[in-house]
Every structure is written in C-alpha cells, then in structure tokens.
mmCIF file of C-alpha atoms in Angstrom:
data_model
loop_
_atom_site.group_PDB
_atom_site.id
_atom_site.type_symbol
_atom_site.label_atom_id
_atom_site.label_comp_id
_atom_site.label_asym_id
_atom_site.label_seq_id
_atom_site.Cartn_x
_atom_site.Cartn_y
_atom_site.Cartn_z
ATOM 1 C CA UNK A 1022 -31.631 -93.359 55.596
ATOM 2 C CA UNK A 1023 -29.035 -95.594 57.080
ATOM 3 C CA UNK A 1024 -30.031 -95.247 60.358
ATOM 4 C CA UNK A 1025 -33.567 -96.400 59.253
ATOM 5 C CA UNK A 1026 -32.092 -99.884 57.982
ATOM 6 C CA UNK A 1027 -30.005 -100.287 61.214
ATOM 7 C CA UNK A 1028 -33.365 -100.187 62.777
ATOM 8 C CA UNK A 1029 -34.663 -102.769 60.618
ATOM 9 C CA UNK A 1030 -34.925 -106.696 61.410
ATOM 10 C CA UNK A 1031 -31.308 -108.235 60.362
ATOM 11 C CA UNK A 1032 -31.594 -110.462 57.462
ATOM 12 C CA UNK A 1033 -28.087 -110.679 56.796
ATOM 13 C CA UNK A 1034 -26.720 -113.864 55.879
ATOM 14 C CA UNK A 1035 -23.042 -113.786 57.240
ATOM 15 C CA UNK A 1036 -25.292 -112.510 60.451
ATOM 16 C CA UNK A 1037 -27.551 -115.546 60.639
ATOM 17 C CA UNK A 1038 -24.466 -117.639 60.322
ATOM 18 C CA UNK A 1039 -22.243 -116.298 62.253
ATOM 19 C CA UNK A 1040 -21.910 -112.790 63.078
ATOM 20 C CA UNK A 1041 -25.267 -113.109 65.504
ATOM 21 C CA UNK A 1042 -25.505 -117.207 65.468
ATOM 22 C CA UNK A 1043 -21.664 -117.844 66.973
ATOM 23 C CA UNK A 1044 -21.998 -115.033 69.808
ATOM 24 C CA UNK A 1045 -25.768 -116.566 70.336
ATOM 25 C CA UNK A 1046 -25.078 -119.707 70.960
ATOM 26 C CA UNK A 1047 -21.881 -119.187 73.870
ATOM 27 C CA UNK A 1048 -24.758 -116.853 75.282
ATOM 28 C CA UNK A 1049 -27.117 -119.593 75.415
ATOM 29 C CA UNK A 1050 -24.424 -121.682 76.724
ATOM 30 C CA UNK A 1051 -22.665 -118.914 79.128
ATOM 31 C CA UNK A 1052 -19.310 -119.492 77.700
ATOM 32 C CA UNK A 1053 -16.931 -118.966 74.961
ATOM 33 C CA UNK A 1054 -17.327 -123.201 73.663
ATOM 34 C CA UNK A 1055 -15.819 -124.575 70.189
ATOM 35 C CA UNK A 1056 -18.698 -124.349 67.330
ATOM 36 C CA UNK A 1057 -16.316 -126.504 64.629
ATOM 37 C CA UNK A 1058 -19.294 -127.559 62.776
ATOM 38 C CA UNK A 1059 -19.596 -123.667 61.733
ATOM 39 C CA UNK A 1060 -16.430 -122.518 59.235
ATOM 40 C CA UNK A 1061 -15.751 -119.019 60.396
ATOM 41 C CA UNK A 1062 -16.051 -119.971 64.560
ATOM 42 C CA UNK A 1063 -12.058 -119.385 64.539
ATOM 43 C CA UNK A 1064 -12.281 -115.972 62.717
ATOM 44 C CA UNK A 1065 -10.664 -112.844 65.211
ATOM 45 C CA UNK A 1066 -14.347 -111.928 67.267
ATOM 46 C CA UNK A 1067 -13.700 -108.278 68.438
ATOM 47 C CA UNK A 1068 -16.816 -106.876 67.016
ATOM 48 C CA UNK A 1069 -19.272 -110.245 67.886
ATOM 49 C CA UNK A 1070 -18.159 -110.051 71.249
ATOM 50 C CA UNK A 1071 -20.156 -106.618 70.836
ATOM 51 C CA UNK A 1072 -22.588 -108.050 69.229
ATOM 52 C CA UNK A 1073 -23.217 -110.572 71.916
ATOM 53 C CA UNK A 1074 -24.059 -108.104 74.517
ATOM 54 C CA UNK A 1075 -26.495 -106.672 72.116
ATOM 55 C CA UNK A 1076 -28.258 -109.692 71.872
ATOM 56 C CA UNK A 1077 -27.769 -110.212 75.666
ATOM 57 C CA UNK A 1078 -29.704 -106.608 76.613
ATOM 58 C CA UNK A 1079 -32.074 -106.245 73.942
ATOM 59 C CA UNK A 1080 -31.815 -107.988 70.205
ATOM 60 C CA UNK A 1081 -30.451 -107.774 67.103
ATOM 61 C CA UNK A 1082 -31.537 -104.067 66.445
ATOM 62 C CA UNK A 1083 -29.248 -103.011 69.242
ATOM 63 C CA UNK A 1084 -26.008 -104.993 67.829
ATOM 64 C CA UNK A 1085 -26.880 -103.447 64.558
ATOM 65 C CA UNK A 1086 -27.070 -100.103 66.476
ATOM 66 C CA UNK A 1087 -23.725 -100.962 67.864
ATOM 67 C CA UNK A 1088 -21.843 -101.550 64.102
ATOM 68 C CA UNK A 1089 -23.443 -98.164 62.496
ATOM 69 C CA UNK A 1090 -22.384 -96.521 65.916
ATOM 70 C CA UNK A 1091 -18.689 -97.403 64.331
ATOM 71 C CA UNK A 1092 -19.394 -96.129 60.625
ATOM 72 C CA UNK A 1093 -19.995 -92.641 62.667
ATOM 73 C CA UNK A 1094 -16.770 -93.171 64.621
ATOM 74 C CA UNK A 1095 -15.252 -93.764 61.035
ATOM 75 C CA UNK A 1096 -16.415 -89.732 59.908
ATOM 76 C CA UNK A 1097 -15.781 -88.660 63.271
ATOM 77 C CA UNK A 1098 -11.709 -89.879 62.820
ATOM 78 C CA UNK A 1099 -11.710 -88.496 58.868
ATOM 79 C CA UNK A 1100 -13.091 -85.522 59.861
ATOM 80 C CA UNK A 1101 -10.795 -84.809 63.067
ATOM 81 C CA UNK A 1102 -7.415 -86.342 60.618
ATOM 82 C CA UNK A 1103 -8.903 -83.539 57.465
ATOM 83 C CA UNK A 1104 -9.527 -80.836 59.563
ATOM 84 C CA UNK A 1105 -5.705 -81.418 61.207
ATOM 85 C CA UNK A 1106 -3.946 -81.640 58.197
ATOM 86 C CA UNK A 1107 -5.976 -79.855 55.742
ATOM 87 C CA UNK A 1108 -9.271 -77.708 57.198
ATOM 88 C CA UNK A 1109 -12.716 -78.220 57.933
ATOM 89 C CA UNK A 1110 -14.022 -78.232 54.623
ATOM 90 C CA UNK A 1111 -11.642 -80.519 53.525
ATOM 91 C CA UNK A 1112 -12.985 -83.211 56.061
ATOM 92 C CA UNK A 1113 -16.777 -82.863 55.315
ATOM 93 C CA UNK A 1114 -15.888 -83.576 51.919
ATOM 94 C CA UNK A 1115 -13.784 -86.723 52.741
ATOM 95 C CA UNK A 1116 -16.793 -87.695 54.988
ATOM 96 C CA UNK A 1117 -19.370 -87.120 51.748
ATOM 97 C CA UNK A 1118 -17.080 -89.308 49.240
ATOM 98 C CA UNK A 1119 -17.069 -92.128 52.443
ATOM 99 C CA UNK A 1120 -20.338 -92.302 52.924
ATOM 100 C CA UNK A 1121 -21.397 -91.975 49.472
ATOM 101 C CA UNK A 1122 -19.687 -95.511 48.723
ATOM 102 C CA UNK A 1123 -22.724 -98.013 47.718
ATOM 103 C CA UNK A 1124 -20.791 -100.877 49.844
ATOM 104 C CA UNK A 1125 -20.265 -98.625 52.698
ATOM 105 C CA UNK A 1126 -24.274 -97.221 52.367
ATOM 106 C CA UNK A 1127 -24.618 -101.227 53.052
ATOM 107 C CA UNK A 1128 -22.642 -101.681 56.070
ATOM 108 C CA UNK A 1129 -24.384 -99.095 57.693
ATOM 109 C CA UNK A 1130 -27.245 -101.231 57.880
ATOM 110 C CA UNK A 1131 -26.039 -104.549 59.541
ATOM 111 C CA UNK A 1132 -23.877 -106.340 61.747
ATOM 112 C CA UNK A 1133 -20.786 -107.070 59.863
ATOM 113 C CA UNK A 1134 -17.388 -106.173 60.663
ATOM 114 C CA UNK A 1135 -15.665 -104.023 58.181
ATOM 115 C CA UNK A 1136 -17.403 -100.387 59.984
ATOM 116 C CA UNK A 1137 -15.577 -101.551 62.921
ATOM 117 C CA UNK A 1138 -12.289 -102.658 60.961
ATOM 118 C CA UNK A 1139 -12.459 -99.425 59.125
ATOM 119 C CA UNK A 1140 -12.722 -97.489 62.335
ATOM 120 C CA UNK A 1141 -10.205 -99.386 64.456
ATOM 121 C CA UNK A 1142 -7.349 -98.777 61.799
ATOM 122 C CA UNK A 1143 -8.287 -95.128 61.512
ATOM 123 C CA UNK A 1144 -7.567 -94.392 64.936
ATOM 124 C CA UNK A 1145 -4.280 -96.352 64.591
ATOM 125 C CA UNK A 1146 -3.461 -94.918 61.732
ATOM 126 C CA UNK A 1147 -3.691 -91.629 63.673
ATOM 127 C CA UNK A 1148 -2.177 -92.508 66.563
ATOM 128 C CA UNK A 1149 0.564 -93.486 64.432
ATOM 129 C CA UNK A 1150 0.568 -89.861 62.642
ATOM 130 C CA UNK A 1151 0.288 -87.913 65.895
ATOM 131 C CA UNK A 1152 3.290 -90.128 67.160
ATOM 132 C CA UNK A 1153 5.362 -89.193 64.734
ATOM 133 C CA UNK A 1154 4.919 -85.418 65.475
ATOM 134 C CA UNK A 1155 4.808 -85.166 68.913
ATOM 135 C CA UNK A 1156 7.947 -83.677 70.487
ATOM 136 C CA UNK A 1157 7.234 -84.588 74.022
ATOM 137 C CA UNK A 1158 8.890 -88.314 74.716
ATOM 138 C CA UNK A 1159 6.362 -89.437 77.715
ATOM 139 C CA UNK A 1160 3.414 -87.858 75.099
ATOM 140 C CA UNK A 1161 4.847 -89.469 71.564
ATOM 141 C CA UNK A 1162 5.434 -93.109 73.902
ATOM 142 C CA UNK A 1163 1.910 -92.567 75.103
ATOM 143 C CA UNK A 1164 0.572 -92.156 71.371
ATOM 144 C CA UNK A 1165 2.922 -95.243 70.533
ATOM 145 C CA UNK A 1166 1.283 -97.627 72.500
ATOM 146 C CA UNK A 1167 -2.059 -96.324 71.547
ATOM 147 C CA UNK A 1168 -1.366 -97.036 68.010
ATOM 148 C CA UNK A 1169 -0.807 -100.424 68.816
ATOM 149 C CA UNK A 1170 -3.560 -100.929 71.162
ATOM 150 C CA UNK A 1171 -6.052 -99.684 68.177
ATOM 151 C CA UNK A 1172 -4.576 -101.585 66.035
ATOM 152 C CA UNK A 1173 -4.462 -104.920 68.190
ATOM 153 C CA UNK A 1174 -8.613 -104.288 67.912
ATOM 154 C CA UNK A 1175 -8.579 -103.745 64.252
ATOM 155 C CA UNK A 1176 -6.443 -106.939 63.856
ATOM 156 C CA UNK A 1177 -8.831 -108.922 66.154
ATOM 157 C CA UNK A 1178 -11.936 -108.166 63.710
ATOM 158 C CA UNK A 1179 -10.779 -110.571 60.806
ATOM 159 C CA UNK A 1180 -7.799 -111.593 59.836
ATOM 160 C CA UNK A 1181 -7.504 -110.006 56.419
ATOM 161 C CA UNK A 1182 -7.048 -106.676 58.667
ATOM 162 C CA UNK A 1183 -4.022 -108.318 59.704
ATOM 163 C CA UNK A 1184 -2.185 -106.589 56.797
ATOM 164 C CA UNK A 1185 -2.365 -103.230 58.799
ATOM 165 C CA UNK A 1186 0.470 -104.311 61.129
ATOM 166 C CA UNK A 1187 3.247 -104.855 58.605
ATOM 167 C CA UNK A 1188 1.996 -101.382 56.976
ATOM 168 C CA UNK A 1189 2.442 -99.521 60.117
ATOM 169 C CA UNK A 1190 5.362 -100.970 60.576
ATOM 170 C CA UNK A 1191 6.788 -100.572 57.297
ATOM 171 C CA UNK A 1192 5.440 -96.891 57.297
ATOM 172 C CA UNK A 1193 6.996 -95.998 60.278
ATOM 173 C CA UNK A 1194 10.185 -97.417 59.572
ATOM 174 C CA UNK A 1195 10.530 -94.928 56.256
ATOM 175 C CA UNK A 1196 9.521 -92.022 57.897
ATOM 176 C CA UNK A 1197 12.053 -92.748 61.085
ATOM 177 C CA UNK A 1198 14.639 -93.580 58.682
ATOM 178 C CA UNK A 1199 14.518 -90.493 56.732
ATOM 179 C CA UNK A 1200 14.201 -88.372 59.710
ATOM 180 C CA UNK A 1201 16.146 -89.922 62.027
ATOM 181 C CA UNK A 1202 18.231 -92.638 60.519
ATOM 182 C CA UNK A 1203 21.144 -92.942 63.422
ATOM 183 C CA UNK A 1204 19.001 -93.256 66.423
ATOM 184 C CA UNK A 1205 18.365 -97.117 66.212
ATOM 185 C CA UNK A 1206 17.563 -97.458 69.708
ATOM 186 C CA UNK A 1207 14.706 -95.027 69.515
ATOM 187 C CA UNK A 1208 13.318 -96.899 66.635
ATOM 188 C CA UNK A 1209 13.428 -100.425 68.088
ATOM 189 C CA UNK A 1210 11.889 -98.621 71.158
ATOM 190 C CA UNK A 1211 9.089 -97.474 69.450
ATOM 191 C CA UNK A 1212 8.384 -100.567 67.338
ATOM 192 C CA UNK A 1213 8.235 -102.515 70.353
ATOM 193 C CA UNK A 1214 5.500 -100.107 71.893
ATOM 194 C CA UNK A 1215 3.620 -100.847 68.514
ATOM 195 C CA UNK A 1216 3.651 -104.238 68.524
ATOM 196 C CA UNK A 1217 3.541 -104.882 72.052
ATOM 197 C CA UNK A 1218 -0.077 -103.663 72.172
ATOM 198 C CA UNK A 1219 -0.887 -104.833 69.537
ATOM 199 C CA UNK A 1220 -0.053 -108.698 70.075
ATOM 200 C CA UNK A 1221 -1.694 -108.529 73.336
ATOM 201 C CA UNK A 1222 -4.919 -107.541 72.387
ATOM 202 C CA UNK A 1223 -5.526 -109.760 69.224
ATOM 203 C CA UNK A 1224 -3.615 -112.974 71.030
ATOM 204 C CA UNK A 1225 -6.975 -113.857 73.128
ATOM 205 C CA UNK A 1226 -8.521 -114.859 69.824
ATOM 206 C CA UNK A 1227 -5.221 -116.885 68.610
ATOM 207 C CA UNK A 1228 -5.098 -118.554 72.013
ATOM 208 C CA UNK A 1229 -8.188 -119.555 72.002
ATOM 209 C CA UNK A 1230 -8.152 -121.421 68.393
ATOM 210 C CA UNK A 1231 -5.003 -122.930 69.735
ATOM 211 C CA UNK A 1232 -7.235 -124.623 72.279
ATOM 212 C CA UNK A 1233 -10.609 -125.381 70.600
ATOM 213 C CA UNK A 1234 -8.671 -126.209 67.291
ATOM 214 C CA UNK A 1235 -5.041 -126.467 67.302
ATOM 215 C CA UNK A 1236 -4.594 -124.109 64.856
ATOM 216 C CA UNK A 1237 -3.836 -120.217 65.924
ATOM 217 C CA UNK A 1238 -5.411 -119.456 62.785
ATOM 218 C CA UNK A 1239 -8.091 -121.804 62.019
ATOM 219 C CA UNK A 1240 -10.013 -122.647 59.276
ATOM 220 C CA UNK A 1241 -6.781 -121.443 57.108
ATOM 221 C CA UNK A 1242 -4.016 -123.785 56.958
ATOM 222 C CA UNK A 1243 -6.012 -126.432 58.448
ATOM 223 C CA UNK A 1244 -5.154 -129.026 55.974
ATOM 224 C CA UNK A 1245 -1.620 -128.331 55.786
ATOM 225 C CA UNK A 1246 -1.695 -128.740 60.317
ATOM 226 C CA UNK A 1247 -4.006 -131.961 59.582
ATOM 227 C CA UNK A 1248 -0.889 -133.403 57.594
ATOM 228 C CA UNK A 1249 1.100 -132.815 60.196
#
C-alpha cells in the first residue's frame, strides 16, 4: 500500500513549495542560486539534493521513489540493531510497531525529509553502538568516524535533527565515563572523530547561507542578525 502512493502524482504541499520547487528551479538554472523570496531556501538540503536528480532523470515519482527507498533503509537498520541485541523476532516486531505509525504510513508516500532523517540517525546511532564495543582500535576509530559521517547527513536534512549531535555526544560521554573514566585522551580522541565528520558534511549547507544570506542558519535568527 505505501509503495502504491509513492507511485502516485505528488501533491504535497511542503513539496510544491519547496521540497521539489527549490531543487527545480537551481536545475532549471544549473546552479545552486539564492531563492530568498521562498522561507525555507536556507533549510540543511541533503535529501532535495536527491530529490533534484530525481527530477533531473525522470520526475517526481522517482524522487518520491528515492524518500520511501529510505523508510526501507529505516526497517532494514531496526531490524539488523533488534536482531543484534535482542533476536530476529524481536526486530520484525520493532519493524511492525514502525511502520504501523499513521504519520510514518504518510511519509512513505512523499518527498519529505523525516524517512531520510530517521534513517540517517539510525545508522549513527549504530555506528555509535558498534563503536563502543569494538575491541579492535583501527576497527572502533573506523566505526567512530562513521558515526559522525552519518550523522553529518542526518544533521544536513533539517535543522531540528541537529539535536542528535549533542545526544551522541552526551551519550557517549556517560558510557566512556563509566567504563573508562581515566583515559581522557581516548575520549577527546574519539569525540573529535565524531564531530569531525560530522561538521564537514553538514558545513556545505551553513556555508552556503553564509553567502546567499549572511546568516549560517537562515531564516532563524534573521531578525536578531538584521539588528546587527
């Protein structure tokens, strides 16, 4: 059933305006240009970047394709993180009460952002777990920066997903602490590979409203930099 409305016309209306319209028009124009006329031109544009090249080889079916191919990378990642730490049956379950969630039974079917938000902080969340129990240095570096890089993309969908930083953060820090609570250097280490990644994937989007706007994180605190 979802897949049948992800095959259906987009009628969306954050779409229209700006989900489809934005990455539309810096097709038409062959560049990324500033759109300040539109509200939500400055928002983090990870997933409408994706969107764009749907639109670019085929239409708006394929960029809604694109977003439910993300709500099944979300049960894929619940699935693998249940059947780790609990069993099989365990994750089918968690994948039945996800997808059983009238909002999420809506996403499915369109080209917003918060499948691809979802998924992204998943797979940094996991990262992050996998990390924390590897024994191997080179491997449990490797899964560091991993975490970071996923969740550099999750931060670059919208900026309300910019809360999953300081939570990895803060969850890492209690579980290093208990474990490990002399080793500073190890932690400060490992924090770095978190945010390093992370800062360098979602700073393309803050540079660029830095240039078209002034304002790393425009429309908010607009008014307050207009004062200024």
């Amino acid at each position: 059933c979802y897949l049948l409305e992800a095959l259906a016309p987009e009628i969306f209306y954050d779409s229209m305006v700006y989900h489809l319209a934005i990455p539309h028009e810096w097709f038409l124009a062959h560049r990324i240009l500033p759109t300040p006329q539109n509200l939500y031109s400055g928002i983090p544009f990870n997933m409408e970047i994706l969107y764009g090249l749907g639109l670019a080889y085929s239409n708006p079916v394929l960029a809604k394709l694109l977003h439910f191919a993300t709500g099944i990378g979300c049960l894929a990642t619940i699935f693998a993180m249940s059947r780790r730490y609990a069993s099989p049956r365990a994750g089918l379950a968690a994948c039945l009460i996800f997808v059983s969630s009238p909002m999420v039974a809506l996403e499915f079917g369109k080209t917003a952002v918060e499948l691809g938000t979802t998924f992204f902080g998943l797979l940094s969340v996991y990262a992050l777990l996998l990390a924390q129990a590897e024994t191997d240095p080179g491997a449990k570096r490797r899964w560091f920066v991993l975490a970071g890089l996923f969740c550099g993309l999750c931060m670059g969908t919208k900026y309300t997903s910019f809360i999953l930083f300081p939570a990895l953060f803060i969850a890492h820090s209690v579980h290093r602490i208990s474990e490990l609570p002399r080793d500073r250097k190890a932690f400060l280490i490992e924090l770095g590979l978190l945010a390093l990644p992370a800062a360098l994937v979602v700073s393309p989007w803050l540079i660029k409203n830095v240039i078209f706007y002034k304002n790393p994180l425009y429309p908010f605190l607009q008014t307050f930099l207009d004062r200024k």
